[in-house]
mmCIF file of C-alpha atoms in Angstrom:
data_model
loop_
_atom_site.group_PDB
_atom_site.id
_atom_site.type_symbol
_atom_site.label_atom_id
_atom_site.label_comp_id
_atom_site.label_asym_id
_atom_site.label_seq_id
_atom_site.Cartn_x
_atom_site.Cartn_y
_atom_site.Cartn_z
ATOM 1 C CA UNK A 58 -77.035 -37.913 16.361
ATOM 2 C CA UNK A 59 -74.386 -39.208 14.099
ATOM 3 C CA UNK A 60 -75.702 -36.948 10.914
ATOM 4 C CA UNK A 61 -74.896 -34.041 13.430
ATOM 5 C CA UNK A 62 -71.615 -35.447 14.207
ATOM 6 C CA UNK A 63 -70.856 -35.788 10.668
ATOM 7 C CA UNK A 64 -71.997 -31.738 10.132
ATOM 8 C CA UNK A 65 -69.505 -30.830 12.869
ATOM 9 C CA UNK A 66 -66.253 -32.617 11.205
ATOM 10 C CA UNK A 67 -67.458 -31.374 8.037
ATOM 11 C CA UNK A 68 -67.305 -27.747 9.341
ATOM 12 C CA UNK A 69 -64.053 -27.876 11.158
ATOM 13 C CA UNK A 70 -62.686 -29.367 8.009
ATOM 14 C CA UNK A 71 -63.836 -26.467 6.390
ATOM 15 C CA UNK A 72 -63.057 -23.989 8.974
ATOM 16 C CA UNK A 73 -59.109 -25.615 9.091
ATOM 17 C CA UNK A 74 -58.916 -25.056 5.056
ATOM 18 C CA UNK A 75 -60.590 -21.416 5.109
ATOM 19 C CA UNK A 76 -57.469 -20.524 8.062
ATOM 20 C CA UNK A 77 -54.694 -22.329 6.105
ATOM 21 C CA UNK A 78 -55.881 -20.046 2.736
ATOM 22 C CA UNK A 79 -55.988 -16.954 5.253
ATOM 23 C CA UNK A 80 -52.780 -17.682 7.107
ATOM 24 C CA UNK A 81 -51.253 -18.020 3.595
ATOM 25 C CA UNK A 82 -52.300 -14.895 2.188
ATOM 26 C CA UNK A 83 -51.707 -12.877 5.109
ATOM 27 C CA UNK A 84 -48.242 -14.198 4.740
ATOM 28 C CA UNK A 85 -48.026 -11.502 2.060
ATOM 29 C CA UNK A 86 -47.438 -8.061 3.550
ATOM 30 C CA UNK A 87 -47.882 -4.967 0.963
ATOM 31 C CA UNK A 88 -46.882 -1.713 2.415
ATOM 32 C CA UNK A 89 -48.889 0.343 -0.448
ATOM 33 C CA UNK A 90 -49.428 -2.740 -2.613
ATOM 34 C CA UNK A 91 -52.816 -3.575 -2.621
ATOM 35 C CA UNK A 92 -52.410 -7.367 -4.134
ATOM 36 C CA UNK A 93 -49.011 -8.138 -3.761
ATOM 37 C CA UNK A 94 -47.040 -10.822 -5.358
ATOM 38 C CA UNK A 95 -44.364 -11.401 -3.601
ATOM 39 C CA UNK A 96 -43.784 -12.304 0.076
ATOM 40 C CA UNK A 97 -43.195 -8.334 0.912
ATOM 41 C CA UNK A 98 -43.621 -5.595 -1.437
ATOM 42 C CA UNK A 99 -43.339 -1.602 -0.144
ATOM 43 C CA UNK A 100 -44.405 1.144 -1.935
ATOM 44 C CA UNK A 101 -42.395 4.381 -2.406
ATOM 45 C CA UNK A 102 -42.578 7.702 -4.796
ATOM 46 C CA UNK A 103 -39.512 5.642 -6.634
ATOM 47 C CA UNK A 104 -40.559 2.511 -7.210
ATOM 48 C CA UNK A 105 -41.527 -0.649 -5.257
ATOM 49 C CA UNK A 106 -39.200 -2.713 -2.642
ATOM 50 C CA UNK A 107 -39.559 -6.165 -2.839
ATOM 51 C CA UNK A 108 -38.721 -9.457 -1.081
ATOM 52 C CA UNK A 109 -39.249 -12.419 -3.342
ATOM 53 C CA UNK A 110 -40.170 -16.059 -2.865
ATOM 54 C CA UNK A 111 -36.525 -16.526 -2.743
ATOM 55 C CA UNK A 112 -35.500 -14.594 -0.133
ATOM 56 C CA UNK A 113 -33.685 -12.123 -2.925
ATOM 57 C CA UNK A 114 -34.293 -8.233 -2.012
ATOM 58 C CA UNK A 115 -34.716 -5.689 -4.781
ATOM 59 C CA UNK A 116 -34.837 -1.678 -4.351
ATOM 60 C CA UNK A 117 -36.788 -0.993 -7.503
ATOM 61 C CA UNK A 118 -36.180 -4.379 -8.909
ATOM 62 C CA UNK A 119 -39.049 -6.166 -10.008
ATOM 63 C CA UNK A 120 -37.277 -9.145 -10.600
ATOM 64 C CA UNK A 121 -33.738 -9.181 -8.227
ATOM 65 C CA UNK A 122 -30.750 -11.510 -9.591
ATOM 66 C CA UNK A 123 -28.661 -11.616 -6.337
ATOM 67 C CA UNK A 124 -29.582 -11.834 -2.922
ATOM 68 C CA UNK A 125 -29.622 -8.228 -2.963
ATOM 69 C CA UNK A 126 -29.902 -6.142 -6.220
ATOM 70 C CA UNK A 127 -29.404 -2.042 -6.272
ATOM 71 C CA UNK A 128 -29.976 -2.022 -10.071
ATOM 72 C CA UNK A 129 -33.526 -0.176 -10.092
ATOM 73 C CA UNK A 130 -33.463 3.672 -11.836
ATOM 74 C CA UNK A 131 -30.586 5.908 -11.715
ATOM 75 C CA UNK A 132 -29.508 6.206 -7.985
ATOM 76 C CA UNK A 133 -28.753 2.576 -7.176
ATOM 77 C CA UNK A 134 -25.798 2.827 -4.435
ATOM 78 C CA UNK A 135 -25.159 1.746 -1.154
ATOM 79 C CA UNK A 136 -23.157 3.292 1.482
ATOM 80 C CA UNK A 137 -21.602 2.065 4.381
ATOM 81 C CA UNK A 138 -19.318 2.658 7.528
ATOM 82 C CA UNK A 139 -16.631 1.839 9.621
ATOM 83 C CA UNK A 140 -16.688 -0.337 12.305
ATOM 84 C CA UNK A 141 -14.000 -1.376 15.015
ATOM 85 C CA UNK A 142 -14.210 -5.146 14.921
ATOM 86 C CA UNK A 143 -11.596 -7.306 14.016
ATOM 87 C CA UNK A 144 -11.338 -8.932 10.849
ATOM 88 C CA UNK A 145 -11.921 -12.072 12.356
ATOM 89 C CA UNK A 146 -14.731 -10.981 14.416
ATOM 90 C CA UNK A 147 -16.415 -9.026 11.565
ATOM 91 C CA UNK A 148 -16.156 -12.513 9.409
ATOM 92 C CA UNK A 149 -15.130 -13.269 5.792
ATOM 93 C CA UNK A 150 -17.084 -10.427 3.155
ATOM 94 C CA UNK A 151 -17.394 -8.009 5.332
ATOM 95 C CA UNK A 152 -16.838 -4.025 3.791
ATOM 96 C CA UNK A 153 -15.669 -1.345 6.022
ATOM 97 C CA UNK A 154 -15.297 2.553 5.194
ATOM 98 C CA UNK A 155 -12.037 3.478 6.517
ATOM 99 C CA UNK A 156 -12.241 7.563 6.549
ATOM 100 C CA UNK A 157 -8.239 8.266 6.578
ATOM 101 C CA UNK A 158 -6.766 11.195 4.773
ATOM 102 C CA UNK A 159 -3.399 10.440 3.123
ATOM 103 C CA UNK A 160 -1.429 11.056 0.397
ATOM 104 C CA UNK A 161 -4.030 11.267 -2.649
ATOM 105 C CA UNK A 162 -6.922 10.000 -1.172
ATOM 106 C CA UNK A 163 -9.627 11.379 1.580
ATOM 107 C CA UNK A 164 -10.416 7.595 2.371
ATOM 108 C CA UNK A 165 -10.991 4.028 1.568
ATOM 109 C CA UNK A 166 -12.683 0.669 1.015
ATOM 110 C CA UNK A 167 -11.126 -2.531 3.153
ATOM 111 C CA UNK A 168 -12.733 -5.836 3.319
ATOM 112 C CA UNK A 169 -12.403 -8.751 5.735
ATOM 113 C CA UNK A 170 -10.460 -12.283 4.422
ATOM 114 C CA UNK A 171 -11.601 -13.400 7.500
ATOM 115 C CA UNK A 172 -8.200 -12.594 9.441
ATOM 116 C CA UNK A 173 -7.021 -9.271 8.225
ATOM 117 C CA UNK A 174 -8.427 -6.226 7.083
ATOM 118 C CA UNK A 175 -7.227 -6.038 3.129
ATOM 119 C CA UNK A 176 -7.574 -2.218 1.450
ATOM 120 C CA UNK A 177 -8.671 -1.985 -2.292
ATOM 121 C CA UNK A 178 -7.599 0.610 -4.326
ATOM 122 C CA UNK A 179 -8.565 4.086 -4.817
ATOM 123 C CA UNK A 180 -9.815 5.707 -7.729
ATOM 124 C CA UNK A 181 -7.301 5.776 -10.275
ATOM 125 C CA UNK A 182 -3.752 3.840 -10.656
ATOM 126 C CA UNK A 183 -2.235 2.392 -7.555
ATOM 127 C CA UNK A 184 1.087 4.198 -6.474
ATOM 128 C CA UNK A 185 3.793 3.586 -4.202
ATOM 129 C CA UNK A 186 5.318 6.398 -2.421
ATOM 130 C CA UNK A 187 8.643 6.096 -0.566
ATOM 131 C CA UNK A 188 9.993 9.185 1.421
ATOM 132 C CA UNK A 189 12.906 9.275 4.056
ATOM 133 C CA UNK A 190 16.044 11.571 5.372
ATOM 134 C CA UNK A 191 18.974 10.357 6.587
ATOM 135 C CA UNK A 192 20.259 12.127 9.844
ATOM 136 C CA UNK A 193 22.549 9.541 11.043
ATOM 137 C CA UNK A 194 26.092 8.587 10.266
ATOM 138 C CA UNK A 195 25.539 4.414 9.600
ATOM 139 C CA UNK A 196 26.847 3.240 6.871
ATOM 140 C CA UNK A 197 27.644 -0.695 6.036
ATOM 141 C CA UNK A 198 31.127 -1.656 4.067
ATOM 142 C CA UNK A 199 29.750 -4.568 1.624
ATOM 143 C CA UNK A 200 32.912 -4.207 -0.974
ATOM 144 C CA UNK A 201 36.227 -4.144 -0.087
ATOM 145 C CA UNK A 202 39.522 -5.792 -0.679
ATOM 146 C CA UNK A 203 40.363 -5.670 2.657
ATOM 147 C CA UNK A 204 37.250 -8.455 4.043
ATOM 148 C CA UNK A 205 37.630 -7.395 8.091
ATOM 149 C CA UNK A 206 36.892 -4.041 6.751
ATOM 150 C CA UNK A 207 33.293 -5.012 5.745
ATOM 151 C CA UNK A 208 30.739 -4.581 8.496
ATOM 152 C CA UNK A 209 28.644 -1.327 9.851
ATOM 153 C CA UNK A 210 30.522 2.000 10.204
ATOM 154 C CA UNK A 211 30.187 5.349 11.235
ATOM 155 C CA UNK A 212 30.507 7.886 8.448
ATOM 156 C CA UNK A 213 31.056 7.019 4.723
ATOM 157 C CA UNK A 214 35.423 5.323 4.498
ATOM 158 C CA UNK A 215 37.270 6.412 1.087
ATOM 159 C CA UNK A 216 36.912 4.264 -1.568
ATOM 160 C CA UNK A 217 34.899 0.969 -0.102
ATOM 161 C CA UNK A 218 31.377 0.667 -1.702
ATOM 162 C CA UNK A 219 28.701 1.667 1.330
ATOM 163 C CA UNK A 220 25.262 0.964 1.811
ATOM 164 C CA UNK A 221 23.191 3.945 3.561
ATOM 165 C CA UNK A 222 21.603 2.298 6.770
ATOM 166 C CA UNK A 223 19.236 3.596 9.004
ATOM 167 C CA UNK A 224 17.689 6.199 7.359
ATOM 168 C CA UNK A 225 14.123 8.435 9.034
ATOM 169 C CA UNK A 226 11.433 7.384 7.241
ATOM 170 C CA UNK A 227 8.803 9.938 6.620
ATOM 171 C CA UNK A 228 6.457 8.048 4.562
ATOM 172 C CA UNK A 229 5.964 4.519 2.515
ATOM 173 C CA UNK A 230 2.515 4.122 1.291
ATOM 174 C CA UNK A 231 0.470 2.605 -1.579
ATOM 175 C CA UNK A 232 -1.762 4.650 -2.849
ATOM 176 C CA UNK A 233 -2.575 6.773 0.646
ATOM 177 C CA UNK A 234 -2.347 3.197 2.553
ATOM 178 C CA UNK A 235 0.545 2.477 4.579
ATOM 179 C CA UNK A 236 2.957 -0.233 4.054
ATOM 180 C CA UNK A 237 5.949 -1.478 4.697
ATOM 181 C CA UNK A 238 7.574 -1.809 1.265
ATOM 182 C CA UNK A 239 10.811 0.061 2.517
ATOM 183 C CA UNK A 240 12.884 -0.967 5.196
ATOM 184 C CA UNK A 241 14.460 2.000 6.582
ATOM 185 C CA UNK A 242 17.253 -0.294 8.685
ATOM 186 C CA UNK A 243 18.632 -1.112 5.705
ATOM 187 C CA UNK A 244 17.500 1.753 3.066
ATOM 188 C CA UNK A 245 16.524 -1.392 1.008
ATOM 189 C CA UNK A 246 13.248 -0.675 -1.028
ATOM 190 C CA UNK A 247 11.102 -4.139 -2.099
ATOM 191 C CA UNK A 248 8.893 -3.887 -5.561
ATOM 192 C CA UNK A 249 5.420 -5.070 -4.294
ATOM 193 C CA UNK A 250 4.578 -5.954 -7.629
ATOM 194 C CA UNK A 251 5.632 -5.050 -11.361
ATOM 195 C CA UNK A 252 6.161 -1.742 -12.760
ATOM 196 C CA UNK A 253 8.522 1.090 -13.640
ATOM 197 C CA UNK A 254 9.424 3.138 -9.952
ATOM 198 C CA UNK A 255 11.376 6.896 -10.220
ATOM 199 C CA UNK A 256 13.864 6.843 -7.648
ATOM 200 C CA UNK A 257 16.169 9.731 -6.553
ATOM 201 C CA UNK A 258 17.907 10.173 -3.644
ATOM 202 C CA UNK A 259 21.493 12.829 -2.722
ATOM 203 C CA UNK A 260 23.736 12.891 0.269
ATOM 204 C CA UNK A 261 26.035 15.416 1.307
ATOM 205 C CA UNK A 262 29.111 15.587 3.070
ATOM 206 C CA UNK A 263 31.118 17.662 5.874
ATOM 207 C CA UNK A 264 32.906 20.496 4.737
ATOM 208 C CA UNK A 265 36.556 19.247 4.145
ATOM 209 C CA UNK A 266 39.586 19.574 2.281
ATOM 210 C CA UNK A 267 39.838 17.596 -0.897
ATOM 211 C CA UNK A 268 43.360 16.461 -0.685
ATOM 212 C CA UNK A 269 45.552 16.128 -3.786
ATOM 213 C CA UNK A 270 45.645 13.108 -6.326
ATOM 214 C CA UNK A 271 43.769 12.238 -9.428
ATOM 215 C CA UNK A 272 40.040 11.559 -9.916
ATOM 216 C CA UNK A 273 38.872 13.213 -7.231
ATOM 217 C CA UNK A 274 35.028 12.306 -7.215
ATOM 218 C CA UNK A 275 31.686 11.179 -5.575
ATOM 219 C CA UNK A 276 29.135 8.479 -6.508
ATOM 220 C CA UNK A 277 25.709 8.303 -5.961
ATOM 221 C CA UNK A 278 24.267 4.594 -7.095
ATOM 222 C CA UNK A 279 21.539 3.286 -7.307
ATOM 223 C CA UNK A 280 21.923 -1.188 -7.235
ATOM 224 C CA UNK A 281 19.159 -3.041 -8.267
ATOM 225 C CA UNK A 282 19.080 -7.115 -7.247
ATOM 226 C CA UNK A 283 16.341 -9.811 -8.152
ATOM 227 C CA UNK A 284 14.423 -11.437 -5.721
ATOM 228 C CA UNK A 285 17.229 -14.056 -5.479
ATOM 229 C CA UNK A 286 19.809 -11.390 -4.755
ATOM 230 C CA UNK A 287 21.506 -11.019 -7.434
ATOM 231 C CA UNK A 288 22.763 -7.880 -8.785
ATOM 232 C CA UNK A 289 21.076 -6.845 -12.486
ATOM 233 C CA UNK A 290 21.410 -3.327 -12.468
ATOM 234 C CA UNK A 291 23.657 -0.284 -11.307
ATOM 235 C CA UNK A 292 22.920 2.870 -12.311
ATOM 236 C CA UNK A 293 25.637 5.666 -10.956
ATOM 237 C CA UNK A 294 26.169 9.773 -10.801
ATOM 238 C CA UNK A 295 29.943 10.440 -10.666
ATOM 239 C CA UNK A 296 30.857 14.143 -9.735
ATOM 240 C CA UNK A 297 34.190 15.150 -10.223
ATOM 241 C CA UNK A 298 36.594 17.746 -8.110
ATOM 242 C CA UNK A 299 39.698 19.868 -8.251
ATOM 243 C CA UNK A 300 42.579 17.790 -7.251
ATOM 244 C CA UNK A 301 43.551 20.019 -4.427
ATOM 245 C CA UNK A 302 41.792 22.839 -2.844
ATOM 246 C CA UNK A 303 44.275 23.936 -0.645
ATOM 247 C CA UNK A 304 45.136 24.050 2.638
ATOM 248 C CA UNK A 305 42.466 24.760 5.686
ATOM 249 C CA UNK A 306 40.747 27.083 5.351
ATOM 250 C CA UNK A 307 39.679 25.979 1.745
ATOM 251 C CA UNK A 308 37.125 23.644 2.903
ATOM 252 C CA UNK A 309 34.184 22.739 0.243
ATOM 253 C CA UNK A 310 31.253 20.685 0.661
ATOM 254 C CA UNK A 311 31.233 17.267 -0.930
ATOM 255 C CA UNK A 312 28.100 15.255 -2.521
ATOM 256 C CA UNK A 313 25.992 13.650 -4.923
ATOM 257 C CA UNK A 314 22.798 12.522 -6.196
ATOM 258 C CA UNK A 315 21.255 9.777 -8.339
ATOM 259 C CA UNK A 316 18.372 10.189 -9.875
ATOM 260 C CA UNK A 317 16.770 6.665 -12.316
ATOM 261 C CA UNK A 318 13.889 5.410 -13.799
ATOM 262 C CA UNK A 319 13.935 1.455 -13.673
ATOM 263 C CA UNK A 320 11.751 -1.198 -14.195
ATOM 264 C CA UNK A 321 11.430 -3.845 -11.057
ATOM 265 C CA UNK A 322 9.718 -6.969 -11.288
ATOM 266 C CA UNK A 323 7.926 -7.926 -8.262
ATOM 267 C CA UNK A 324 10.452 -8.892 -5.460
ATOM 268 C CA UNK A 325 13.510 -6.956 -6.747
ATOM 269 C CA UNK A 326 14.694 -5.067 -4.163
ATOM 270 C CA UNK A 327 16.464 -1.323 -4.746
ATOM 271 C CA UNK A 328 19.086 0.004 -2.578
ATOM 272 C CA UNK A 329 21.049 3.072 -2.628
ATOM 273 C CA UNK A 330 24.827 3.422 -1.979
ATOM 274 C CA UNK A 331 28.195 5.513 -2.340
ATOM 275 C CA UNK A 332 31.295 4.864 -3.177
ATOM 276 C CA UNK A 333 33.883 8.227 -2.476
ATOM 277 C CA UNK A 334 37.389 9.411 -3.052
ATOM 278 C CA UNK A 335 38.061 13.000 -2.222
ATOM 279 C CA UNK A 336 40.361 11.928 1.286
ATOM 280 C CA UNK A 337 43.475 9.415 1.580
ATOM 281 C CA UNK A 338 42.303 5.807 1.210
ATOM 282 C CA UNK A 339 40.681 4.605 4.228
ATOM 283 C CA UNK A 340 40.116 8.181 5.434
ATOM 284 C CA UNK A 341 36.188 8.619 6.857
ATOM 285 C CA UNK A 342 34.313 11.178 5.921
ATOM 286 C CA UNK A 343 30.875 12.342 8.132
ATOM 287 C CA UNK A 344 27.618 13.620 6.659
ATOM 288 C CA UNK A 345 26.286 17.081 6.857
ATOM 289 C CA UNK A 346 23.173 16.088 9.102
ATOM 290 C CA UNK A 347 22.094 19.593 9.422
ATOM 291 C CA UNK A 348 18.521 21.147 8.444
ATOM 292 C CA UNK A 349 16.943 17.431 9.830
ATOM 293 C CA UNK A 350 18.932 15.604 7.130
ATOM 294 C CA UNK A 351 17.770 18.008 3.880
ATOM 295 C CA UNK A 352 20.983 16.886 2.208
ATOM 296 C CA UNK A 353 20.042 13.469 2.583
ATOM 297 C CA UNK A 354 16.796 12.496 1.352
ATOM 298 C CA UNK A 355 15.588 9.540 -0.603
ATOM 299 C CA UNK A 356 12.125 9.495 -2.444
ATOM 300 C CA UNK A 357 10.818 6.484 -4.625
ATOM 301 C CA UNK A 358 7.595 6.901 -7.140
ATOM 302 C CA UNK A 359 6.033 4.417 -8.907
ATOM 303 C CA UNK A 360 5.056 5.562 -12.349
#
């Protein structure tokens, strides 16, 4: 009785071994493998698929490096979509295919910092484009020798240096993404980061009488200020006029452009004003607004 007992542990001993080796080699699937090697391997007409020990995926990688390698023949890419999650509720690493025609580019790669969506560049350099009209009358005094005289203002006064304010803006992107590197409150422009920027921009006045005296003219300038706010360049157009056209109805139209190529370190900001004497001194003059504000149009390229 006890040899028989002995027979029977012996056996189940045996029989627990035999289903540990078979539970262990069933615990390696080939799809088209006969004998695989690793813990999954498929077959296809390209190459193999594998999973290995490591938990590291390769499509026609023998051997994969990361936790998922692409690397295998000549067609190794991945694609992916969009998706309408949050950043935060897609998580940290997360790639989205944002399909959004703009300026230069049919669409774009963003990926998730955990909190916002953040947009990488598209093929080739990165550029800022600024575009905006102007179809209002602000202005802001900032110089003057009279100081009650500084402050917003409709229309552009003779001879006080004037910011352009509240301009339309029609575009402000980097590189087909939109941003807000312009402020079009203030028509101040803020370098996002270093480089040389091609800015232009022209205004136009009412038709008026310019009224007799000497240097009759019109500046268009372009001030550029450091992240601190200090002023370190200004780069004008001065147009000159007749001294006197005459009496009404000798009206001509009145304007000027700027047109520069400057170099802005991150954080300078550019700003466009005008400083005008074609009326008596403190005289205001109004914009020709007409055509949507064609004769008043900024644009800002980076280069």
């Amino acid at each position: 009785m006890m040899v028989s007992k002995n027979k029977i542990k012996r056996c189940i001993s045996t029989l627990l071994i035999v289903s540990l080796q078979v539970s262990y080699i069933n615990a390696q699937i080939g799809i088209g493998v006969p004998n695989p090697t690793n813990p999954v391997e498929i077959k296809t007409n390209a190459g193999n698929i594998v999973v290995d020990p490591s938990g590291r995926m390769g499509v026609l990688v023998a051997n994969p490096k990361v936790a998922m390698d692409l690397r295998g023949g000549t067609n190794g890419s991945v694609a992916i979509g969009n998706t309408t999650k949050t950043a935060a509720e897609a998580g940290a690493g997360t790639l989205r295919y944002v399909a959004s025609p703009a300026i230069g580019v049919k669409g774009y790669l963003e990926f998730s910092d955990g909190s916002s969506w953040v947009s990488f560049f598209p093929k080739g350099k990165p550029r800022i484009i600024v575009m905006a009209s102007k179809i209002t009358q602000d202005t802001y005094v900032f110089e003057s020798a009279v100081p009650s005289e500084i402050g917003t203002k409709s229309g552009v006064v003779q001879r006080r240096s004037s910011y352009l304010t509240n301009w339309a803006e029609k575009l402000d992107s980097d590189s087909g993404v939109p941003t807000a590197n312009f402020n079009p409150a203030t028509g101040e422009f803020i370098a996002p980061r270093d480089g040389v920027y091609f800015a232009t921009f022209t205004f136009a006045l009412q038709s008026s009488q310019v009224n007799t005296g000497a240097n009759n003219q019109t500046e268009a300038i372009w001030e550029v200020r450091n992240s601190a706010g200090t002023i370190t360049q200004r780069v004008k157009t001065n147009n000159g006029y007749a001294s006197d056209t005459g009496g009404s109805p000798n009206a001509v139209p009145v304007g000027s452009a700027c047109t520069v190529s400057v170099y802005l370190n991150k954080g300078d900001k550019l700003r466009p004003f005008i400083w005008i004497t074609v009326a008596f001194d403190g005289t205001v003059s109004q914009f020709d607004t007409s055509g949507s504000g064609a004769y008043n149009s900024l644009t800002i390229v980076e280069q």
